[in-house]
PDB file of C-alpha atoms (C1' of nucleotides) and ligand atoms in Angstrom:
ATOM      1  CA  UNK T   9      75.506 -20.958 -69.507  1.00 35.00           C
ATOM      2  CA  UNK T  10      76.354 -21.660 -66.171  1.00 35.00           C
ATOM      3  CA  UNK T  11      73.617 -22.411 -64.333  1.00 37.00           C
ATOM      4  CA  UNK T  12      72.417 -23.418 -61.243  1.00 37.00           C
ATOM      5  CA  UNK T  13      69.271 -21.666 -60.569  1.00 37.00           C
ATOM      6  CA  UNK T  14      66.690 -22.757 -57.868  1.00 38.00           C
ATOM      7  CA  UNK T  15      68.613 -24.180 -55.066  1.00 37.00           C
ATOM      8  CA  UNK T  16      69.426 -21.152 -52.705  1.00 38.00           C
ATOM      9  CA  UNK T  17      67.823 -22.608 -49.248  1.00 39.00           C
ATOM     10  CA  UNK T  18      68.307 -26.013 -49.968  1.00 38.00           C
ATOM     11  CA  UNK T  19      65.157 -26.298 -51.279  1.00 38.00           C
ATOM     12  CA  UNK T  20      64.568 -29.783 -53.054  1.00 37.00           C
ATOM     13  CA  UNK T  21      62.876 -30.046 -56.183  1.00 37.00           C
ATOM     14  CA  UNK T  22      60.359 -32.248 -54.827  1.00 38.00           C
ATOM     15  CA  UNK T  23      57.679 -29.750 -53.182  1.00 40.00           C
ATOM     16  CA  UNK T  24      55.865 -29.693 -55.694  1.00 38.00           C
ATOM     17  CA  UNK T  25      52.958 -30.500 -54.107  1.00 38.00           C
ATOM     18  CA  UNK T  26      52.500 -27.166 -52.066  1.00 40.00           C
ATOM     19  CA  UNK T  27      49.069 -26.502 -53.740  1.00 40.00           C
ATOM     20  CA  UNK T  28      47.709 -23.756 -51.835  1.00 41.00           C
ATOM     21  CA  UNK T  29      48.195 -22.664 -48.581  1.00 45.00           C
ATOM     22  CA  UNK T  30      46.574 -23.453 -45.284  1.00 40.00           C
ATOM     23  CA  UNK T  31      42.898 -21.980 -45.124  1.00 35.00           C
ATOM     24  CA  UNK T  32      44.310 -19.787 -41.802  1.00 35.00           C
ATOM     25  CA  UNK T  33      47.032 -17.533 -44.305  1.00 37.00           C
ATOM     26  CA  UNK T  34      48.615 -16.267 -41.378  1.00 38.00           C
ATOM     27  CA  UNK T  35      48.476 -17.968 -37.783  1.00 38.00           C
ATOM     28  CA  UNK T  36      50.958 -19.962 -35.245  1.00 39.00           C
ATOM     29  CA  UNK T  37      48.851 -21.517 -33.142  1.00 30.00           C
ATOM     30  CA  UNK T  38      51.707 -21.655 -30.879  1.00 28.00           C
ATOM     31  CA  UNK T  39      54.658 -19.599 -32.152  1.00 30.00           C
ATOM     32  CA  UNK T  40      57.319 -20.403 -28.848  1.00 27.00           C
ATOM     33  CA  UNK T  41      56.315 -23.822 -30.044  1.00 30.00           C
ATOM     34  CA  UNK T  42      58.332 -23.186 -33.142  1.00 35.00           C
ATOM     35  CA  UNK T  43      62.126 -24.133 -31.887  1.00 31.00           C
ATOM     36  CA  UNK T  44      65.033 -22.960 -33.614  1.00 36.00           C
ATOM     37  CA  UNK T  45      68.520 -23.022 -33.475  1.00 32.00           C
ATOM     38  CA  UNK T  46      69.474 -21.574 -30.551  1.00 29.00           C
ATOM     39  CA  UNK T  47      72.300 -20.089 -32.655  1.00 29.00           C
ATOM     40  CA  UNK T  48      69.658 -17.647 -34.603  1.00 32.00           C
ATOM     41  CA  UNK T  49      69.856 -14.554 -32.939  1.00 30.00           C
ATOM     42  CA  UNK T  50      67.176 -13.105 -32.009  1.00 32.00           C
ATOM     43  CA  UNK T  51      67.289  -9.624 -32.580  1.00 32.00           C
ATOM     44  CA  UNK T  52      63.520  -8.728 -33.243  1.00 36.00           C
ATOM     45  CA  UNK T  53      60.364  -9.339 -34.583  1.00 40.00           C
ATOM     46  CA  UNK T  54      60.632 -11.351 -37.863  1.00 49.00           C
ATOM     47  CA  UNK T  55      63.663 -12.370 -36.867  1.00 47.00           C
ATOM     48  CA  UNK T  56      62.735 -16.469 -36.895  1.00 51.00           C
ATOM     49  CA  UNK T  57      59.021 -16.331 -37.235  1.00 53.00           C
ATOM     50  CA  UNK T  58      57.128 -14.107 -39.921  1.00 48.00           C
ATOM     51  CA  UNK T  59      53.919 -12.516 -38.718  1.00 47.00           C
ATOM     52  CA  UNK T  60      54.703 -13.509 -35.657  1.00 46.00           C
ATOM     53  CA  UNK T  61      53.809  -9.808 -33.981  1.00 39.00           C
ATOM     54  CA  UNK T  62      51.553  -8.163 -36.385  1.00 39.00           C
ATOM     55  CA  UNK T  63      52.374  -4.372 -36.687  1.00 36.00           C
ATOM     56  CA  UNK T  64      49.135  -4.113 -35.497  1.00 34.00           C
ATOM     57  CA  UNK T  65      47.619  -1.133 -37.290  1.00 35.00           C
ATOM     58  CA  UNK T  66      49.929   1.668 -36.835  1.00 36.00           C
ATOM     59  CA  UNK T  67      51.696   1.623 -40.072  1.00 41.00           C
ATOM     60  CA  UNK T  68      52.927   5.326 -40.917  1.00 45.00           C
ATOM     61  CA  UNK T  69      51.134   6.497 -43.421  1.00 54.00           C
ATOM     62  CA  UNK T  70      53.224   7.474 -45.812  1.00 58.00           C
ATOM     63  CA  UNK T  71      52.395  10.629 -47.435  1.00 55.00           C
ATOM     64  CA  UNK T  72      52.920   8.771 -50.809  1.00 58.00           C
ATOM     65  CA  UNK T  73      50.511   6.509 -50.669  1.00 47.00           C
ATOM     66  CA  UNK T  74      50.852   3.883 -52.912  1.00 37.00           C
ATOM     67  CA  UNK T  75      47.791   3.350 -54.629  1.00 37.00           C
ATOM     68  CA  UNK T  76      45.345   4.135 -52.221  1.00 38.00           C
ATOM     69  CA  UNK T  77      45.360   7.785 -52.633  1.00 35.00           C
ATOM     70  CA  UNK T  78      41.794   7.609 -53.013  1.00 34.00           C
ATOM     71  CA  UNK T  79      39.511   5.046 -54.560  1.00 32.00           C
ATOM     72  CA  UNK T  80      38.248   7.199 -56.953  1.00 30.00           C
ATOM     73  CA  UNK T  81      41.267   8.532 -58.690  1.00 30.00           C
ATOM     74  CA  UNK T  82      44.604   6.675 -58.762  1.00 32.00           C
ATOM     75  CA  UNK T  83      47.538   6.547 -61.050  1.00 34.00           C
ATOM     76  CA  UNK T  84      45.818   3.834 -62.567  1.00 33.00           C
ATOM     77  CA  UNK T  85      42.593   3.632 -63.508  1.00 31.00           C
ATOM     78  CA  UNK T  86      40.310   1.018 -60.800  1.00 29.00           C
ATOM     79  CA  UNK T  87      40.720  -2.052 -62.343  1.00 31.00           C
ATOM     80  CA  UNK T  88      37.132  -2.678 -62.069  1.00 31.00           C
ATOM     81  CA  UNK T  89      37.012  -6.374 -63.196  1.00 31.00           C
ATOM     82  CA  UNK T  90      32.824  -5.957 -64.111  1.00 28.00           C
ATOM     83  CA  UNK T  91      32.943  -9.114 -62.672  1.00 32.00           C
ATOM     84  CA  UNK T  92      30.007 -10.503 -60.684  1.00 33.00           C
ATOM     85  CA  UNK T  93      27.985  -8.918 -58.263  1.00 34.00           C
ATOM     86  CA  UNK T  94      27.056  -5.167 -59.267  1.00 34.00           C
ATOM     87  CA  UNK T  95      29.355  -3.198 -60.334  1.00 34.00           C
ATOM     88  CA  UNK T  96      28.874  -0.692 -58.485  1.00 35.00           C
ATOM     89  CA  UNK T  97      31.255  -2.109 -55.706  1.00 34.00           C
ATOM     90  CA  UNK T  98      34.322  -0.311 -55.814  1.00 34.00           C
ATOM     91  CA  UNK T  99      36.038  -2.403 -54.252  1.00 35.00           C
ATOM     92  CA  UNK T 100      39.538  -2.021 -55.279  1.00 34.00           C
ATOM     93  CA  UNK T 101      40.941  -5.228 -57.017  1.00 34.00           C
ATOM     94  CA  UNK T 102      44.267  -5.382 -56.374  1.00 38.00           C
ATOM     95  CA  UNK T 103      45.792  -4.073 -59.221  1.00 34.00           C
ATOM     96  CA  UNK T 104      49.252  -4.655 -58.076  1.00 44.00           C
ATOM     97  CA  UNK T 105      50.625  -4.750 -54.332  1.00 44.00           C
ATOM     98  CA  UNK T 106      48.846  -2.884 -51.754  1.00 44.00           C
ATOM     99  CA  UNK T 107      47.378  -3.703 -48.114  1.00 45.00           C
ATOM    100  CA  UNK T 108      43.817  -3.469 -48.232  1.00 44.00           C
ATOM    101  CA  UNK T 109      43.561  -3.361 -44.994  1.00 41.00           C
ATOM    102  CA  UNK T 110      46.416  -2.365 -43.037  1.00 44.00           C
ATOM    103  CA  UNK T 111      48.424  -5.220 -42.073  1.00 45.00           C
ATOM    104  CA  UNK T 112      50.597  -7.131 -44.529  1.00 50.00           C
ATOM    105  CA  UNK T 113      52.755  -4.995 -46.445  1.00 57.00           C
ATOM    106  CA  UNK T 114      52.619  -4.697 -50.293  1.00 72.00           C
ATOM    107  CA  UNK T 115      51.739  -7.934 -52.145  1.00 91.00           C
ATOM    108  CA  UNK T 116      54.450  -9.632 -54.368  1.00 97.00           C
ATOM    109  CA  UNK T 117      54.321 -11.057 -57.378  1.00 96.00           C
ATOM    110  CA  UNK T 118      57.207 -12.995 -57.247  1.00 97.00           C
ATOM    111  CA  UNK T 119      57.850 -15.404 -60.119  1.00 96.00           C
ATOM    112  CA  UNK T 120      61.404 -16.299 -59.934  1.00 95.00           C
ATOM    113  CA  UNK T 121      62.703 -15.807 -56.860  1.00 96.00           C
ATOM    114  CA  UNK T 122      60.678 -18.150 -54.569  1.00 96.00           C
ATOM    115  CA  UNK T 123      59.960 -15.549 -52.664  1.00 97.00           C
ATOM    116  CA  UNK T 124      62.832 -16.329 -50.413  1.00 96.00           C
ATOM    117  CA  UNK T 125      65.148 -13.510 -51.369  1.00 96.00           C
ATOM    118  CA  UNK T 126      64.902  -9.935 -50.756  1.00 96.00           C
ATOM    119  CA  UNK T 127      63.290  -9.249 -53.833  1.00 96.00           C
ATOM    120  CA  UNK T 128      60.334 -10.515 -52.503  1.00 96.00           C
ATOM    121  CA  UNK T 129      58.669  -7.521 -50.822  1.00 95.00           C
ATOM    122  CA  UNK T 130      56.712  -9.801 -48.787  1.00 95.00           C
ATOM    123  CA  UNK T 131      59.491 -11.962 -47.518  1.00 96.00           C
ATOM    124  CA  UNK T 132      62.387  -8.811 -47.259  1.00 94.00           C
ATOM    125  CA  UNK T 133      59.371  -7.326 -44.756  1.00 93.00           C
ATOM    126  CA  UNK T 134      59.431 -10.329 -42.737  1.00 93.00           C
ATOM    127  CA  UNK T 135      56.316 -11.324 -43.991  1.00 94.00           C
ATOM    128  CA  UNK T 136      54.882 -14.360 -45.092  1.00 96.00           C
ATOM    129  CA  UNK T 137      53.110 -14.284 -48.727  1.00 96.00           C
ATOM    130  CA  UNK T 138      49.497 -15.075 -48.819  1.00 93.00           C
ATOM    131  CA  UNK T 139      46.899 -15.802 -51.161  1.00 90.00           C
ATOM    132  CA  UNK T 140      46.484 -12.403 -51.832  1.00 92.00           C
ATOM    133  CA  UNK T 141      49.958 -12.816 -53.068  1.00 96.00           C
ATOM    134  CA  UNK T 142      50.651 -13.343 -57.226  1.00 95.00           C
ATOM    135  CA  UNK T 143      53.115 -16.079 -56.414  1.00 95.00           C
ATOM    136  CA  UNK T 144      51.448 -18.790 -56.532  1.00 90.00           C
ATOM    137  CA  UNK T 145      53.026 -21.984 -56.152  1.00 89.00           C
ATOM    138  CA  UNK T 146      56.745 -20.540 -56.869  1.00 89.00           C
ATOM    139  CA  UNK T 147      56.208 -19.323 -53.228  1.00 96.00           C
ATOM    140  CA  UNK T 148      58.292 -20.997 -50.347  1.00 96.00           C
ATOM    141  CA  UNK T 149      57.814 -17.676 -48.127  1.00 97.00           C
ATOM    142  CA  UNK T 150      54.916 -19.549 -45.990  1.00 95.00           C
ATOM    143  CA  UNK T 151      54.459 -21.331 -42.876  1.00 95.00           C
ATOM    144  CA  UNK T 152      54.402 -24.845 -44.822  1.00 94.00           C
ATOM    145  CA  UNK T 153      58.223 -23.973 -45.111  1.00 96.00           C
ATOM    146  CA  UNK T 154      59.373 -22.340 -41.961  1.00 95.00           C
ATOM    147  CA  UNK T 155      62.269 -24.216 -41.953  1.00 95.00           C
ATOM    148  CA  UNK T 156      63.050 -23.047 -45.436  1.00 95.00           C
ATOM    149  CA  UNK T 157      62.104 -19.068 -44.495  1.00 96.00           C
ATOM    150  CA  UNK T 158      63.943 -19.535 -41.686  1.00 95.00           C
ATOM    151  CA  UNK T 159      67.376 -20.701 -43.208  1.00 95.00           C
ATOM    152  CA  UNK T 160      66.923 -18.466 -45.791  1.00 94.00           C
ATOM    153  CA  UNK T 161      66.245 -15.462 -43.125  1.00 93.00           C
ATOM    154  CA  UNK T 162      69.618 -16.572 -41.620  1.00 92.00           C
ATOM    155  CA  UNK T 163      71.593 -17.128 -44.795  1.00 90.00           C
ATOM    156  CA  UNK T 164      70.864 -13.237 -45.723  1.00 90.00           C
ATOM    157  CA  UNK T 165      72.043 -12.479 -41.954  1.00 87.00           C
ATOM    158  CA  UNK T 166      74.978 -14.091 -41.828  1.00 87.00           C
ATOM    159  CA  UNK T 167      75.770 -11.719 -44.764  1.00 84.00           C
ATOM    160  CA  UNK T 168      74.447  -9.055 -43.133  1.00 83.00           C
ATOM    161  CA  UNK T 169      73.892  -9.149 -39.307  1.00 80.00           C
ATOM    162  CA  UNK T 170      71.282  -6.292 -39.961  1.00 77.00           C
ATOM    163  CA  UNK T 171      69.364  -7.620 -43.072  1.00 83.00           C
ATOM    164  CA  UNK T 172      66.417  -7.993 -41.248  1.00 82.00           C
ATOM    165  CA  UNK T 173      66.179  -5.429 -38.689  1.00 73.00           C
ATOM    166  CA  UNK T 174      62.524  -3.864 -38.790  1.00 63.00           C
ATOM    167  CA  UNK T 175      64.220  -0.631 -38.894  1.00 48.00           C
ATOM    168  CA  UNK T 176      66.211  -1.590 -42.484  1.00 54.00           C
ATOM    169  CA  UNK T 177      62.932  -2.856 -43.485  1.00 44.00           C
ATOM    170  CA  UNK T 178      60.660  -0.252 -42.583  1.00 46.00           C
ATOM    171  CA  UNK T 179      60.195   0.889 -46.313  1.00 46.00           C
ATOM    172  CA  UNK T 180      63.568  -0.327 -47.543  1.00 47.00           C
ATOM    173  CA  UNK T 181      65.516   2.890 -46.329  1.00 51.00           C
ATOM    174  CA  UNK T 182      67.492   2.660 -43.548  1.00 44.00           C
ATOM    175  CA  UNK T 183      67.319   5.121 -41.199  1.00 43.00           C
ATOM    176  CA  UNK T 184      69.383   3.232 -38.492  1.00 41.00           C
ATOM    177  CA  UNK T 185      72.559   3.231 -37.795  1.00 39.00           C
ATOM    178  CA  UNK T 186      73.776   0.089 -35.773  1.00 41.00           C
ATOM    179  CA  UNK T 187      77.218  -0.592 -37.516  1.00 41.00           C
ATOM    180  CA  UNK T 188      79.389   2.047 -39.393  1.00 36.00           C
ATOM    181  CA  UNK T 189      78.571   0.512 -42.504  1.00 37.00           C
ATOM    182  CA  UNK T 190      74.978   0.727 -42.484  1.00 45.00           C
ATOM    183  CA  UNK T 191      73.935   3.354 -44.395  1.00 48.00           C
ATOM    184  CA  UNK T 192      71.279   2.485 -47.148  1.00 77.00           C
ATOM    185  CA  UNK T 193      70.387   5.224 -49.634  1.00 92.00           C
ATOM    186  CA  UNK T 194      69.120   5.253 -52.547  1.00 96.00           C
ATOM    187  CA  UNK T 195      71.295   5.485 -55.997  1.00 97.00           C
ATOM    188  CA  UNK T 196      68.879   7.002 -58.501  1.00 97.00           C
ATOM    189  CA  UNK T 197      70.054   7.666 -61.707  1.00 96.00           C
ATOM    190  CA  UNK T 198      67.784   8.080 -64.121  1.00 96.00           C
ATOM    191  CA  UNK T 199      64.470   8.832 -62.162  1.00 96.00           C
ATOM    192  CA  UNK T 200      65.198  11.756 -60.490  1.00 96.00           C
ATOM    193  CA  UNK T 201      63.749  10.093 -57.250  1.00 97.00           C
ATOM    194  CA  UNK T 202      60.890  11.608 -58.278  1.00 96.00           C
ATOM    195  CA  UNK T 203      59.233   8.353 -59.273  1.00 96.00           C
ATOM    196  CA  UNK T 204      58.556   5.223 -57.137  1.00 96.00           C
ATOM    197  CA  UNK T 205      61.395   3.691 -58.580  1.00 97.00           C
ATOM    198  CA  UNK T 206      63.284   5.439 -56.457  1.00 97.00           C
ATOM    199  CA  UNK T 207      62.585   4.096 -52.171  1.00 95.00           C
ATOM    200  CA  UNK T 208      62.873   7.069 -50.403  1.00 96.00           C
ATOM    201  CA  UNK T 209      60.411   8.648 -52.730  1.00 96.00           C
ATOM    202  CA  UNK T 210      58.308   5.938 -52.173  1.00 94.00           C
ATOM    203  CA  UNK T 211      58.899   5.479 -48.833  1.00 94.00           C
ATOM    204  CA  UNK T 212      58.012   9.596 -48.481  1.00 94.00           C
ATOM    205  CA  UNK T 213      61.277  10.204 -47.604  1.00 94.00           C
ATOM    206  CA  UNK T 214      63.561  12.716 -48.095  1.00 95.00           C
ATOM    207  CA  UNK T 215      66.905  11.787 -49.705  1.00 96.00           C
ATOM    208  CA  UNK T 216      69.975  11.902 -47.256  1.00 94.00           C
ATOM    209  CA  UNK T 217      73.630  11.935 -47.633  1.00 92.00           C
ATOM    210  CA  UNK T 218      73.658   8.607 -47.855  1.00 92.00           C
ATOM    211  CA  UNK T 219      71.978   8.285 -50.773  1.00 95.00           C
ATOM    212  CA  UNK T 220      73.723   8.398 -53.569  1.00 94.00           C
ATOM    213  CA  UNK T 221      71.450  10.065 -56.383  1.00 96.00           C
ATOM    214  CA  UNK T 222      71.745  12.133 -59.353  1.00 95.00           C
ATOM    215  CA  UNK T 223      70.252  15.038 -59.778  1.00 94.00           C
ATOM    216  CA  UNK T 224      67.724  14.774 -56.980  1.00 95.00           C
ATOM    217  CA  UNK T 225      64.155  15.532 -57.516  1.00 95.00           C
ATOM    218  CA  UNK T 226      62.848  13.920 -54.632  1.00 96.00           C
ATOM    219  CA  UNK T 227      59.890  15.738 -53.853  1.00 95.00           C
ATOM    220  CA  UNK T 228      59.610  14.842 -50.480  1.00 94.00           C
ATOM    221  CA  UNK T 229      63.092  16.971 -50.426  1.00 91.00           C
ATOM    222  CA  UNK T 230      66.424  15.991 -50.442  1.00 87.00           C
ATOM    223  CA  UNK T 231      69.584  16.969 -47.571  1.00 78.00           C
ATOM    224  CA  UNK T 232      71.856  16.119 -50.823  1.00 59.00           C
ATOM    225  CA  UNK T 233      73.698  19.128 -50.659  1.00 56.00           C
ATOM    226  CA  UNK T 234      74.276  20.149 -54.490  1.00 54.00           C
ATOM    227  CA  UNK T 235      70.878  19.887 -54.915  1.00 53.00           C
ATOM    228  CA  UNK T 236      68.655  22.435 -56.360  1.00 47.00           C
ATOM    229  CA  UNK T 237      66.150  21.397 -53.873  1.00 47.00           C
ATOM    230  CA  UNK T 238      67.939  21.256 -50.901  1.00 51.00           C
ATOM    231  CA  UNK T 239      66.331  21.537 -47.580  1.00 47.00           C
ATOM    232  CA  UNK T 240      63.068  22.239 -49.511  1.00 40.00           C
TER     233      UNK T 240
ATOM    234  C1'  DG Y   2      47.049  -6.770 -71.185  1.00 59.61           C
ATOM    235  C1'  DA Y   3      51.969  -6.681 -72.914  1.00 59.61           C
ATOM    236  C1'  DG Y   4      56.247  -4.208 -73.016  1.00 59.61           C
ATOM    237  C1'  DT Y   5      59.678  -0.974 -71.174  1.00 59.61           C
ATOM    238  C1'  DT Y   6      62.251   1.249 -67.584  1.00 59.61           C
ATOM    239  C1'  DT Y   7      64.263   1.332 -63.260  1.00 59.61           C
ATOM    240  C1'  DG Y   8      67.275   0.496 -59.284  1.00 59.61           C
ATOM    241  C1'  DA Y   9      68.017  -2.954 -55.683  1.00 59.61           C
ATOM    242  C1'  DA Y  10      69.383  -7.700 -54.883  1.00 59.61           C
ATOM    243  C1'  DA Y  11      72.176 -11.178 -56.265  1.00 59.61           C
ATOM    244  C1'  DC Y  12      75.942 -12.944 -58.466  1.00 59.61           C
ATOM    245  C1'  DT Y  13      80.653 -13.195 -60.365  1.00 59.61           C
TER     246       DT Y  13
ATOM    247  C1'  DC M   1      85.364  -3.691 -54.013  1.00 59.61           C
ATOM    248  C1'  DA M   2      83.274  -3.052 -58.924  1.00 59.61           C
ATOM    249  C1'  DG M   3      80.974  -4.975 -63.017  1.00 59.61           C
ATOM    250  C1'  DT M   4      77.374  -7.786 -64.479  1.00 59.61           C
ATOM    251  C1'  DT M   5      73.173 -10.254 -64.233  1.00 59.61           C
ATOM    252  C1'  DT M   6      68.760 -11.137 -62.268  1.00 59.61           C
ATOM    253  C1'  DC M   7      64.656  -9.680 -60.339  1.00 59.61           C
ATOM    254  C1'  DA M   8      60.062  -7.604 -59.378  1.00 59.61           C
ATOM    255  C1'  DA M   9      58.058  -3.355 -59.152  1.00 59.61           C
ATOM    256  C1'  DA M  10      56.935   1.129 -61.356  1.00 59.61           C
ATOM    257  C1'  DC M  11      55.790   2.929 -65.321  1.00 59.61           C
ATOM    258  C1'  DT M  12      54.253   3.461 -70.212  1.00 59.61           C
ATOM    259  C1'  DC M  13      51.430   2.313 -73.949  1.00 59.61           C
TER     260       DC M  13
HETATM  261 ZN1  LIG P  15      57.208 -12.767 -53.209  1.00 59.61          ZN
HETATM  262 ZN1  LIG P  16      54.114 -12.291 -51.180  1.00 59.61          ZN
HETATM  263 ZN1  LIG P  17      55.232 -15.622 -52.185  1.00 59.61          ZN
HETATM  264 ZN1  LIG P  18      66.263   8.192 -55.190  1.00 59.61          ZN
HETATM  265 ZN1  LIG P  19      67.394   8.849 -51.722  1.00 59.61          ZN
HETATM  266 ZN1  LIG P  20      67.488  11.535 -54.297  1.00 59.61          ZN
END
DNA sequence: GAGTTTGAAACT
DNA sequence: CAGTTTCAAACTC
């Protein structure tokens, strides 16, 4: 019915010619060369420019790994393509979203959202997408359309002055508490937050009192009083 | 691989 | 604010 669909950041219908991006994925060869609004507040690191300060290497490691528990047993079985070259690399294809090395967060694989909403992993990190990224050419999230990122970026801010604070973003559970009204939780219902479906699982969390679960499982433990594993 | 389930984001 | 829809990931097969 209604309908409206793609034009959140004012983005035109005419780009379709993004093809691929640059060769360099991720690099400003002069990021305080990238002005903008002076009204944007600045407030920290992907604030206005994605990727602009790298997290360098010192991601937690989560004790739930995603995938990369081990290359040799995972959830899944290693998607081992049998492709060229030997087969004897086990090189994990990326079967889904993970950081092979240890910078860019979890890889979308955005098909609707442009990767310009927070459903996009990539871009609700702060990140931009790259090719190792399943969007494709539905992806906006990349340098080609800073301006785009950027307004978008803002747009979610003005909702929420904190939408993009690395803290709020660290694994999608809050753990900060700049305004009275930031408190981010989960709100399992049917997973037990015992699955990945629910973040602080996934984040290896514990669940708080400000999530809002039911009948929490979290293994990682839960300070949901009520809870048969409480304080575990 | 397709199909289902899940809970957050987005929308009304 | 709550109800609904949309979304992409987690999960299952
Ligand atoms: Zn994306
Ligand atoms: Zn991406
Ligand atoms: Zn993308
Ligand atoms: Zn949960
Ligand atoms: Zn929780
Ligand atoms: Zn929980």
């Amino acid at each position: 019915m209604t309908s409206n669909d793609n034009r959140e950041a004012g983005i035109g219908d005419d780009h379709s010619n993004m093809s691929n991006f640059h060769e360099s994925p991720v690099f400003f060869a002069d990021p305080s060369a990238i002005e903008i609004n002076s009204d944007i507040e600045y407030s920290n690191w992907n604030d206005d420019i994605p990727y602009l300060n790298f997290q360098s290497n010192e991601e937690i490691q989560n004790p739930n790994d995603p995938e990369v528990v081990s290359l040799g047993v995972s959830t899944n079985e290693i998607n081992n393509d049998g492709n060229s070259s030997g087969s004897t690399k086990r090189k994990r294809k990326k079967s889904r979203v993970e950081n092979e090395n240890n910078s860019s967060p979890r890889r979308c694989n955005c098909k609707k959202s442009q990767c310009l909403k927070l459903y996009c992993e990539c871009f609700a990190s702060g990140a931009f997408c790259n090719e190792e990224c399943g969007c494709g050419e539905n992806c906006f999230n990349n340098p080609r359309y800073l301006d785009t990122v950027v307004a978008a970026k803002q747009k979610l801010k003005t909702k929420k002055s904190s939408a993009f604070d690395r803290e709020n973003v660290r694994e999608g559970v809050t753990t900060t508490k700049t305004s009275s009204t930031e408190r981010r939780g989960c709100n399992c219902k049917n997973s037990e937050c015992r699955q990945k479906y629910c973040k602080c699982f996934q984040a290896g969390v514990a669940c708080t009192e400000a999530c809002n679960c039911q009948g929490c499982q979290n293994p990682c433990g839960t300070a949901c009083p009520g809870n048969s594993n409480y304080q575990q």
